[in-house]
Short mmCIF file of C-alpha atoms and ligand atoms in Angstrom, two decimals:
data_model
loop_
_atom_site.label_atom_id
_atom_site.label_comp_id
_atom_site.label_asym_id
_atom_site.label_seq_id
_atom_site.Cartn_x
_atom_site.Cartn_y
_atom_site.Cartn_z
CA MET A 1 39.00 -49.15 -11.08
CA ASN A 2 36.06 -47.54 -9.56
CA LEU A 3 34.99 -50.03 -6.71
CA ASN A 4 31.49 -48.52 -6.56
CA ASP A 5 30.99 -49.75 -10.10
CA GLN A 6 31.11 -53.31 -8.86
CA PRO A 7 27.73 -54.97 -7.75
CA TYR A 8 29.72 -57.35 -5.90
CA MET A 9 32.78 -56.78 -3.60
CA ALA A 10 35.52 -59.08 -2.48
CA LYS A 11 36.04 -59.43 1.30
CA LYS A 12 39.40 -59.41 2.88
CA VAL A 13 40.13 -62.62 4.94
CA SER A 14 43.87 -62.18 5.77
CA ASP A 15 46.76 -60.07 4.72
CA SER A 16 47.06 -61.68 1.34
CA VAL A 17 43.83 -63.56 0.85
CA TYR A 18 40.30 -62.25 -0.37
CA TRP A 19 37.17 -64.04 -0.41
CA VAL A 20 35.52 -63.81 -3.82
CA GLY A 21 32.90 -66.49 -3.65
CA ALA A 22 29.01 -66.62 -4.02
CA VAL A 23 26.20 -66.68 -1.60
CA ASP A 24 23.32 -69.13 -2.64
CA TRP A 25 20.54 -68.19 -0.63
CA ASP A 26 18.00 -70.46 -2.65
CA ILE A 27 19.28 -73.96 -2.89
CA ASP A 28 17.58 -76.02 -0.70
CA GLU A 29 18.66 -79.45 -1.58
CA PHE A 30 21.91 -81.20 -2.70
CA HIS A 31 21.24 -84.93 -4.03
CA GLY A 32 19.24 -85.86 -1.60
CA TYR A 33 20.25 -83.85 1.27
CA LEU A 34 17.87 -80.70 2.40
CA THR A 35 19.78 -77.60 2.70
CA PRO A 36 17.12 -75.22 4.06
CA ARG A 37 19.73 -72.62 5.08
CA GLY A 38 21.37 -72.26 1.55
CA THR A 39 25.16 -72.37 1.13
CA THR A 40 28.17 -70.56 -0.25
CA TYR A 41 30.60 -71.61 -2.72
CA ASN A 42 33.91 -70.01 -1.51
CA ALA A 43 36.59 -68.94 -3.95
CA PHE A 44 39.83 -67.19 -2.87
CA LEU A 45 42.09 -64.77 -4.24
CA ILE A 46 45.71 -64.70 -3.14
CA LEU A 47 47.48 -61.38 -3.84
CA ALA A 48 50.87 -62.88 -4.29
CA ASP A 49 53.56 -61.68 -6.63
CA LYS A 50 51.96 -64.19 -8.92
CA VAL A 51 48.10 -63.66 -8.27
CA THR A 52 46.25 -66.83 -7.56
CA LEU A 53 42.70 -67.92 -7.64
CA VAL A 54 41.94 -70.82 -5.43
CA ASP A 55 38.69 -72.85 -6.63
CA THR A 56 35.60 -71.35 -8.55
CA VAL A 57 31.79 -71.17 -7.78
CA LYS A 58 28.93 -73.15 -9.33
CA LYS A 59 28.34 -71.97 -12.88
CA PRO A 60 25.48 -69.68 -12.54
CA TYR A 61 27.18 -67.70 -10.06
CA LEU A 62 30.34 -67.06 -12.32
CA PRO A 63 29.31 -63.31 -12.91
CA GLU A 64 29.16 -62.91 -9.20
CA MET A 65 32.66 -64.27 -8.70
CA LEU A 66 34.09 -62.36 -11.41
CA SER A 67 32.74 -59.05 -10.16
CA ARG A 68 34.13 -59.63 -6.51
CA ILE A 69 37.44 -60.33 -8.35
CA ARG A 70 37.16 -57.31 -10.36
CA SER A 71 36.73 -55.26 -7.17
CA VAL A 72 40.41 -55.98 -6.07
CA ILE A 73 42.05 -56.54 -9.59
CA ASP A 74 41.56 -57.27 -13.23
CA PRO A 75 40.91 -60.94 -13.55
CA LYS A 76 43.34 -61.02 -16.28
CA GLN A 77 46.17 -60.54 -13.86
CA ILE A 78 45.58 -64.01 -12.15
CA ASP A 79 48.63 -65.78 -13.00
CA VAL A 80 47.92 -69.07 -11.01
CA PHE A 81 44.81 -71.12 -10.72
CA VAL A 82 44.23 -74.12 -8.15
CA SER A 83 41.34 -76.49 -8.53
CA ASN A 84 41.17 -78.34 -4.87
CA HIS A 85 38.24 -80.33 -6.02
CA ALA A 86 36.32 -80.94 -9.46
CA GLU A 87 32.84 -81.26 -8.04
CA MET A 88 30.69 -79.05 -10.29
CA ASP A 89 29.58 -76.69 -7.52
CA HIS A 90 33.45 -75.74 -7.41
CA SER A 91 34.44 -76.50 -10.90
CA GLY A 92 31.31 -75.83 -13.22
CA CYS A 93 32.66 -72.49 -14.50
CA ILE A 94 36.19 -73.49 -14.88
CA PRO A 95 36.04 -73.55 -18.74
CA GLU A 96 34.74 -69.92 -18.55
CA VAL A 97 37.25 -68.75 -16.09
CA LEU A 98 40.48 -70.55 -17.86
CA GLU A 99 38.84 -68.64 -21.07
CA GLN A 100 38.52 -65.17 -19.54
CA VAL A 101 41.34 -65.33 -17.05
CA SER A 102 44.27 -67.32 -19.06
CA PRO A 103 46.32 -68.36 -16.05
CA THR A 104 50.19 -68.99 -17.05
CA VAL A 105 49.54 -72.22 -14.74
CA ALA A 106 46.75 -74.32 -13.38
CA TYR A 107 47.10 -77.08 -10.72
CA ALA A 108 44.98 -80.04 -9.48
CA SER A 109 45.82 -83.30 -8.26
CA GLN A 110 46.42 -86.14 -10.71
CA LYS A 111 42.85 -87.37 -10.16
CA GLY A 112 41.77 -83.86 -10.48
CA VAL A 113 43.18 -83.39 -13.91
CA GLU A 114 41.51 -86.69 -15.02
CA ALA A 115 38.24 -85.64 -13.38
CA LEU A 116 38.22 -81.97 -15.14
CA ASP A 117 39.25 -83.61 -18.21
CA GLU A 118 36.29 -85.84 -18.07
CA HIS A 119 33.98 -83.23 -17.36
CA PHE A 120 35.16 -80.28 -19.72
CA GLY A 121 38.13 -81.62 -21.88
CA VAL A 122 40.70 -79.06 -20.02
CA SER A 123 43.45 -81.70 -19.05
CA ASP A 124 46.01 -79.86 -21.12
CA THR A 125 45.63 -76.72 -19.22
CA PHE A 126 46.57 -78.40 -15.81
CA THR A 127 49.51 -79.71 -14.20
CA ALA A 128 49.24 -82.50 -11.68
CA VAL A 129 50.57 -82.25 -8.29
CA GLN A 130 50.89 -84.48 -5.07
CA THR A 131 51.01 -84.19 -1.50
CA GLY A 132 54.16 -82.07 -0.53
CA ASP A 133 54.32 -80.57 -3.83
CA LYS A 134 54.71 -76.69 -3.86
CA ALA A 135 53.49 -73.77 -6.08
CA ASP A 136 55.92 -70.91 -6.26
CA LEU A 137 53.67 -67.63 -6.02
CA GLY A 138 57.06 -65.55 -5.81
CA ASN A 139 57.02 -63.97 -2.30
CA MET A 140 54.89 -66.93 -0.83
CA SER A 141 54.06 -70.47 -1.56
CA LEU A 142 51.00 -72.80 -1.72
CA THR A 143 51.69 -76.52 -0.56
CA PHE A 144 49.35 -79.17 -1.90
CA VAL A 145 48.20 -82.18 0.31
CA GLU A 146 45.92 -84.87 -1.30
CA THR A 147 42.89 -85.64 0.81
CA ARG A 148 41.21 -88.47 -1.35
CA MET A 149 37.51 -89.05 -1.09
CA ILE A 150 37.20 -86.04 1.08
CA HIS A 151 34.95 -85.71 -0.99
CA TRP A 152 35.84 -87.25 -4.03
CA PRO A 153 39.17 -89.19 -5.49
CA ASP A 154 40.62 -85.80 -6.86
CA SER A 155 40.16 -83.72 -3.46
CA MET A 156 43.17 -81.98 -2.21
CA VAL A 157 43.66 -79.10 0.00
CA SER A 158 46.16 -76.35 -0.36
CA TYR A 159 48.21 -74.23 2.42
CA LEU A 160 49.36 -70.99 1.96
CA ASP A 161 52.36 -70.47 4.03
CA SER A 162 52.71 -66.45 4.28
CA ASP A 163 49.25 -66.23 5.99
CA GLY A 164 48.85 -69.99 7.46
CA VAL A 165 45.72 -70.40 5.53
CA LEU A 166 44.47 -74.05 4.76
CA PHE A 167 42.20 -74.04 1.85
CA SER A 168 40.37 -77.19 2.61
CA GLN A 169 37.62 -77.56 -0.25
CA ASP A 170 34.62 -79.56 1.14
CA ALA A 171 36.36 -80.71 4.26
CA PHE A 172 35.45 -78.75 7.55
CA GLY A 173 32.50 -77.18 5.57
CA MET A 174 28.90 -76.47 6.15
CA HIS A 175 25.68 -75.38 3.99
CA LEU A 176 24.96 -72.28 5.47
CA ALA A 177 24.30 -69.12 3.51
CA THR A 178 25.61 -66.12 5.53
CA ASN A 179 26.74 -62.51 5.16
CA HIS A 180 29.40 -63.32 7.90
CA ILE A 181 32.28 -65.23 6.42
CA PHE A 182 33.89 -65.98 9.61
CA ALA A 183 32.79 -68.69 11.87
CA ASP A 184 32.97 -66.32 15.13
CA GLU A 185 30.39 -64.01 13.56
CA ASN A 186 27.76 -66.97 13.23
CA SER A 187 25.60 -68.76 15.53
CA ARG A 188 27.32 -71.55 17.44
CA ASP A 189 24.19 -73.74 17.51
CA ILE A 190 23.51 -73.46 13.76
CA MET A 191 26.96 -74.01 12.84
CA LEU A 192 27.05 -77.13 15.14
CA TRP A 193 23.91 -78.75 13.43
CA GLU A 194 24.99 -77.64 9.95
CA VAL A 195 28.46 -78.86 10.36
CA GLU A 196 27.04 -82.36 11.80
CA LYS A 197 24.58 -82.42 9.14
CA TYR A 198 27.24 -81.74 6.32
CA TYR A 199 29.47 -84.30 7.67
CA ALA A 200 26.72 -87.05 8.17
CA ASN A 201 25.36 -86.30 4.80
CA ILE A 202 28.72 -85.89 2.71
CA VAL A 203 31.52 -87.08 4.44
CA LEU A 204 30.53 -89.90 6.98
CA PRO A 205 31.25 -92.53 4.46
CA TYR A 206 34.74 -91.52 4.14
CA SER A 207 35.55 -91.30 7.79
CA LYS A 208 38.77 -93.63 7.47
CA GLN A 209 40.17 -91.20 5.08
CA VAL A 210 39.28 -88.34 7.33
CA ASP A 211 41.02 -90.20 10.14
CA LYS A 212 44.15 -90.56 7.96
CA VAL A 213 44.16 -86.80 7.07
CA LEU A 214 43.69 -85.80 10.76
CA LYS A 215 46.54 -87.95 11.76
CA SER A 216 48.58 -86.64 9.03
CA LEU A 217 48.07 -83.08 9.42
CA PRO A 218 50.53 -82.63 12.46
CA THR A 219 53.32 -84.56 10.65
CA LEU A 220 53.14 -82.09 7.76
CA ASN A 221 54.47 -79.06 9.96
CA LEU A 222 51.99 -76.56 8.70
CA ASP A 223 51.28 -73.70 11.00
CA ILE A 224 47.55 -73.50 10.39
CA ARG A 225 46.23 -70.22 11.47
CA MET A 226 42.80 -70.18 9.48
CA ILE A 227 40.87 -73.01 7.68
CA ALA A 228 39.02 -71.67 4.69
CA PRO A 229 36.45 -74.29 3.40
CA ASP A 230 34.48 -74.05 -0.16
CA HIS A 231 31.39 -74.02 1.89
CA GLY A 232 30.16 -71.94 4.83
CA PRO A 233 32.13 -69.72 7.15
CA ILE A 234 35.89 -69.53 7.50
CA TRP A 235 37.56 -70.78 10.97
CA ARG A 236 39.91 -68.04 11.91
CA THR A 237 40.57 -68.11 15.69
CA PRO A 238 42.63 -70.90 17.52
CA GLU A 239 39.32 -71.72 19.63
CA ASP A 240 37.62 -72.35 16.29
CA ILE A 241 40.30 -74.24 14.57
CA ALA A 242 40.41 -76.67 17.64
CA TRP A 243 36.79 -76.74 17.60
CA ILE A 244 36.21 -77.89 14.15
CA LEU A 245 39.15 -80.44 14.55
CA GLY A 246 37.84 -81.78 17.56
CA LEU A 247 34.35 -82.16 16.19
CA TYR A 248 35.85 -83.85 12.94
CA GLN A 249 37.70 -86.17 15.40
CA ARG A 250 34.42 -87.01 17.38
CA PHE A 251 32.68 -87.72 14.03
CA VAL A 252 35.43 -90.10 12.76
CA GLU A 253 35.38 -92.19 15.96
CA GLN A 254 31.63 -92.47 16.13
CA LYS A 255 31.75 -93.70 19.65
CA PRO A 256 28.41 -94.81 20.73
CA THR A 257 26.26 -92.01 22.63
CA PRO A 258 23.48 -92.53 25.12
CA LYS A 259 20.96 -91.61 22.35
CA ALA A 260 18.75 -93.54 20.41
CA VAL A 261 16.85 -92.78 17.02
CA VAL A 262 13.55 -94.55 16.33
CA VAL A 263 12.33 -94.18 12.75
CA PHE A 264 9.18 -95.57 11.44
CA ASP A 265 6.36 -95.09 8.97
CA THR A 266 2.79 -96.42 9.53
CA MET A 267 -0.47 -97.32 7.66
CA TRP A 268 -3.23 -97.30 10.28
CA HIS A 269 -1.11 -95.93 13.23
CA SER A 270 -0.39 -99.48 14.58
CA THR A 271 3.36 -99.25 14.01
CA GLU A 272 3.31 -95.82 15.16
CA LYS A 273 1.91 -97.29 18.39
CA LEU A 274 4.90 -99.64 18.72
CA ALA A 275 7.29 -96.87 17.95
CA LYS A 276 5.98 -94.75 20.68
CA ALA A 277 5.91 -97.54 23.31
CA ILE A 278 9.56 -98.57 22.34
CA ALA A 279 10.50 -94.70 22.61
CA GLU A 280 8.97 -94.72 26.21
CA GLY A 281 10.85 -97.81 27.06
CA LEU A 282 14.27 -95.92 25.86
CA ARG A 283 13.37 -93.20 27.90
CA LEU A 284 12.54 -94.98 31.07
CA GLY A 285 15.85 -96.95 30.30
CA GLY A 286 17.81 -93.62 30.63
CA VAL A 287 18.69 -92.62 27.20
CA GLU A 288 17.56 -89.86 25.00
CA VAL A 289 15.27 -90.74 22.22
CA LYS A 290 14.45 -89.00 18.94
CA VAL A 291 11.43 -90.28 17.04
CA PHE A 292 10.88 -89.74 13.29
CA ASN A 293 7.70 -90.46 11.40
CA MET A 294 9.07 -90.80 7.98
CA ASN A 295 5.89 -89.63 6.43
CA GLN A 296 6.93 -86.19 7.72
CA ALA A 297 10.72 -86.53 8.41
CA HIS A 298 13.61 -85.97 6.07
CA ARG A 299 16.24 -88.54 5.44
CA SER A 300 19.00 -86.22 5.70
CA ASP A 301 17.73 -84.72 9.15
CA VAL A 302 17.69 -88.54 10.22
CA ALA A 303 21.15 -89.28 9.03
CA THR A 304 22.47 -86.46 11.19
CA GLU A 305 20.72 -87.60 14.45
CA VAL A 306 22.00 -91.30 13.74
CA MET A 307 25.55 -90.15 13.38
CA ASN A 308 25.21 -88.49 16.96
CA ALA A 309 23.48 -91.59 18.11
CA GLY A 310 24.10 -95.24 19.54
CA ALA A 311 20.99 -97.00 18.63
CA LEU A 312 18.68 -97.02 15.68
CA LEU A 313 15.46 -98.75 16.08
CA VAL A 314 13.39 -98.93 12.59
CA GLY A 315 9.73 -99.92 12.09
CA SER A 316 7.42 -100.45 8.94
CA SER A 317 4.07 -101.75 8.30
CA THR A 318 4.28 -104.36 5.76
CA LEU A 319 2.84 -103.04 2.40
CA ASN A 320 2.68 -105.35 -0.69
CA SER A 321 5.11 -107.94 1.00
CA GLY A 322 7.73 -105.44 1.88
CA VAL A 323 8.46 -102.08 3.78
CA LEU A 324 6.85 -98.83 3.16
CA PRO A 325 8.46 -96.80 0.36
CA THR A 326 9.50 -94.13 2.81
CA ILE A 327 11.50 -96.79 4.98
CA ALA A 328 13.14 -98.10 1.91
CA ASP A 329 14.18 -94.79 0.92
CA MET A 330 15.53 -93.78 4.25
CA LEU A 331 17.35 -97.03 4.78
CA THR A 332 19.07 -97.05 1.37
CA TYR A 333 20.22 -93.51 1.78
CA LEU A 334 21.45 -94.56 5.37
CA ARG A 335 23.13 -97.44 4.33
CA GLY A 336 25.07 -95.79 1.76
CA LEU A 337 26.44 -93.38 4.49
CA LYS A 338 27.82 -96.21 6.68
CA PRO A 339 27.15 -94.97 10.01
CA ALA A 340 29.30 -97.36 12.59
CA ASN A 341 28.85 -98.77 15.86
CA LEU A 342 25.19 -98.83 16.21
CA ILE A 343 22.82 -101.18 18.09
CA GLY A 344 19.39 -101.69 17.41
CA ALA A 345 15.88 -103.75 16.99
CA VAL A 346 13.33 -103.77 14.39
CA PHE A 347 9.46 -103.54 14.64
CA GLY A 348 6.25 -103.53 12.53
CA SER A 349 2.59 -104.25 12.10
CA TYR A 350 1.07 -106.49 9.35
CA GLY A 351 -1.99 -107.93 8.13
CA TRP A 352 -1.71 -111.30 6.42
CA ASN A 353 2.21 -111.53 6.03
CA ARG A 354 4.97 -109.83 7.81
CA LYS A 355 7.33 -109.53 5.17
CA ALA A 356 8.33 -105.91 6.14
CA ILE A 357 10.35 -107.59 9.19
CA PRO A 358 12.98 -109.88 7.03
CA GLU A 359 13.30 -106.73 4.70
CA LEU A 360 14.01 -104.73 7.81
CA HIS A 361 16.60 -107.28 8.90
CA THR A 362 18.19 -107.05 5.51
CA TYR A 363 18.89 -103.52 5.71
CA VAL A 364 20.06 -103.32 9.17
CA GLU A 365 22.30 -106.37 8.93
CA GLU A 366 24.14 -104.80 5.91
CA MET A 367 24.70 -101.64 7.70
CA GLY A 368 26.33 -103.84 10.54
CA ILE A 369 23.83 -103.03 13.18
CA ASP A 370 23.85 -104.94 16.06
CA LEU A 371 20.28 -106.26 16.91
CA VAL A 372 20.12 -106.66 20.71
CA ALA A 373 16.49 -107.37 21.18
CA ASP A 374 13.73 -109.37 19.62
CA ASP A 375 11.77 -108.03 17.06
CA VAL A 376 8.35 -106.55 18.16
CA THR A 377 5.45 -107.52 15.59
CA CYS A 378 1.84 -107.30 15.64
CA LYS A 379 -1.21 -108.50 13.53
CA TYR A 380 -3.45 -105.69 12.57
CA VAL A 381 -3.44 -103.69 15.76
CA PRO A 382 -1.36 -103.98 18.96
CA LYS A 383 -2.87 -105.19 22.16
CA GLU A 384 -1.75 -104.01 25.57
CA ASP A 385 0.75 -107.04 25.91
CA THR A 386 2.44 -106.09 22.57
CA LEU A 387 2.86 -102.60 23.67
CA MET A 388 4.28 -103.75 26.93
CA ALA A 389 6.64 -105.81 24.81
CA ALA A 390 7.54 -102.94 22.78
CA ARG A 391 8.18 -101.02 25.82
CA ARG A 392 10.62 -103.67 27.26
CA THR A 393 12.39 -103.84 23.84
CA GLY A 394 13.05 -100.11 24.43
CA GLU A 395 14.36 -100.74 28.10
CA THR A 396 16.51 -103.71 26.67
CA VAL A 397 18.18 -101.53 24.00
CA ALA A 398 18.70 -98.77 26.49
CA ALA A 399 20.62 -101.10 28.96
CA GLU A 400 22.64 -102.48 26.30
CA LEU A 401 23.44 -98.99 24.73
CA LEU A 402 24.47 -97.63 28.24
CA LYS A 403 26.79 -100.72 28.81
CA ARG A 404 28.42 -99.96 25.45
CA CYS A 405 28.64 -96.24 26.20
CA ALA A 406 30.53 -97.22 29.34
CA GLY A 407 32.69 -99.46 27.65
CA GLU A 408 31.44 -102.72 29.00
FE1 LIG B 501 31.17 -78.96 -2.49
FE2 LIG B 501 32.25 -82.34 -3.22
O1 LIG B 501 31.66 -80.37 -3.53
#
């Protein structure tokens, strides 16, 4: 095979593993989550006695993946196929891959087999595996570990014993299009934000399951020398592996931090004035503050900041006997992500009824946010005394937050 004939080339990851995925520079939205830095769909080729493909790519990127595979071997030489996760950014081209590659055996979890069948009608092709099962690849083996709900019920990870590679599908990933497939080749600050954003917007609701997996990993006696997720860079150094596992531990715990997020939308700047006075009180109270006007901010950035915060203060003008649409959007999204251990307060201006306030209460109470200060409201335009009350609300929330951070 003439490698120069291939538009796309595989990239060596370890002694036996090649990256054969695709870079999506264009995607900027993932069902409600802004991804301005694009993403990668990682697929991996294992050159074992039984050549193995782990996961595939989003359907439009099938030619790119096949080209990368062809730069190493003829795709028809693939004996074993593993689907760690049935969501279509990893499975969308499975029917075409099965047809063109014809592996001898294909593995997925039981839920994976069901999900792939429901998507593509391919259950006859797959063998269901569960935690602890191994695939014999001849001179090496893959061990499967189910990771249900990280990110779907079918999700599992696969561990290659010879090279110590954990193929972790969505877990430990991020949406970052990059030419540099290893984490140590990328900006730490950008990766930190993108890992946080990914966890906050995709994994956060399943933190209990993540906690279970983090606790179970050491008991499985896997010598993990590399973590290769299905999105973003691969963690290959001991420092990076410890870094990403440590971050996940922090995300799971969601301990309160001395940081508050103030979110609002406003009709004629009155709720904005309350928000800014509250933010000033929070600042004077000694906590870091982030303020988001939902007319400009995006829900997925707010979710990321909220995951890292200890307090959420939400304000809305009353519009048509309820909250402003941007606030309903943001709170509906955030409620589904289930951020934990938050305190907060609500605020807003009104004209002839103040019905945004009870609606805000309903949202934040459903989210389990502990309201630790009185509501701040004003009719039409806040006067000096209301702005001072708003500032005091900020100070009250800050004082309570600092106590909770100190474990009091
Ligand atoms: Fe990257 Fe849950 O799919």
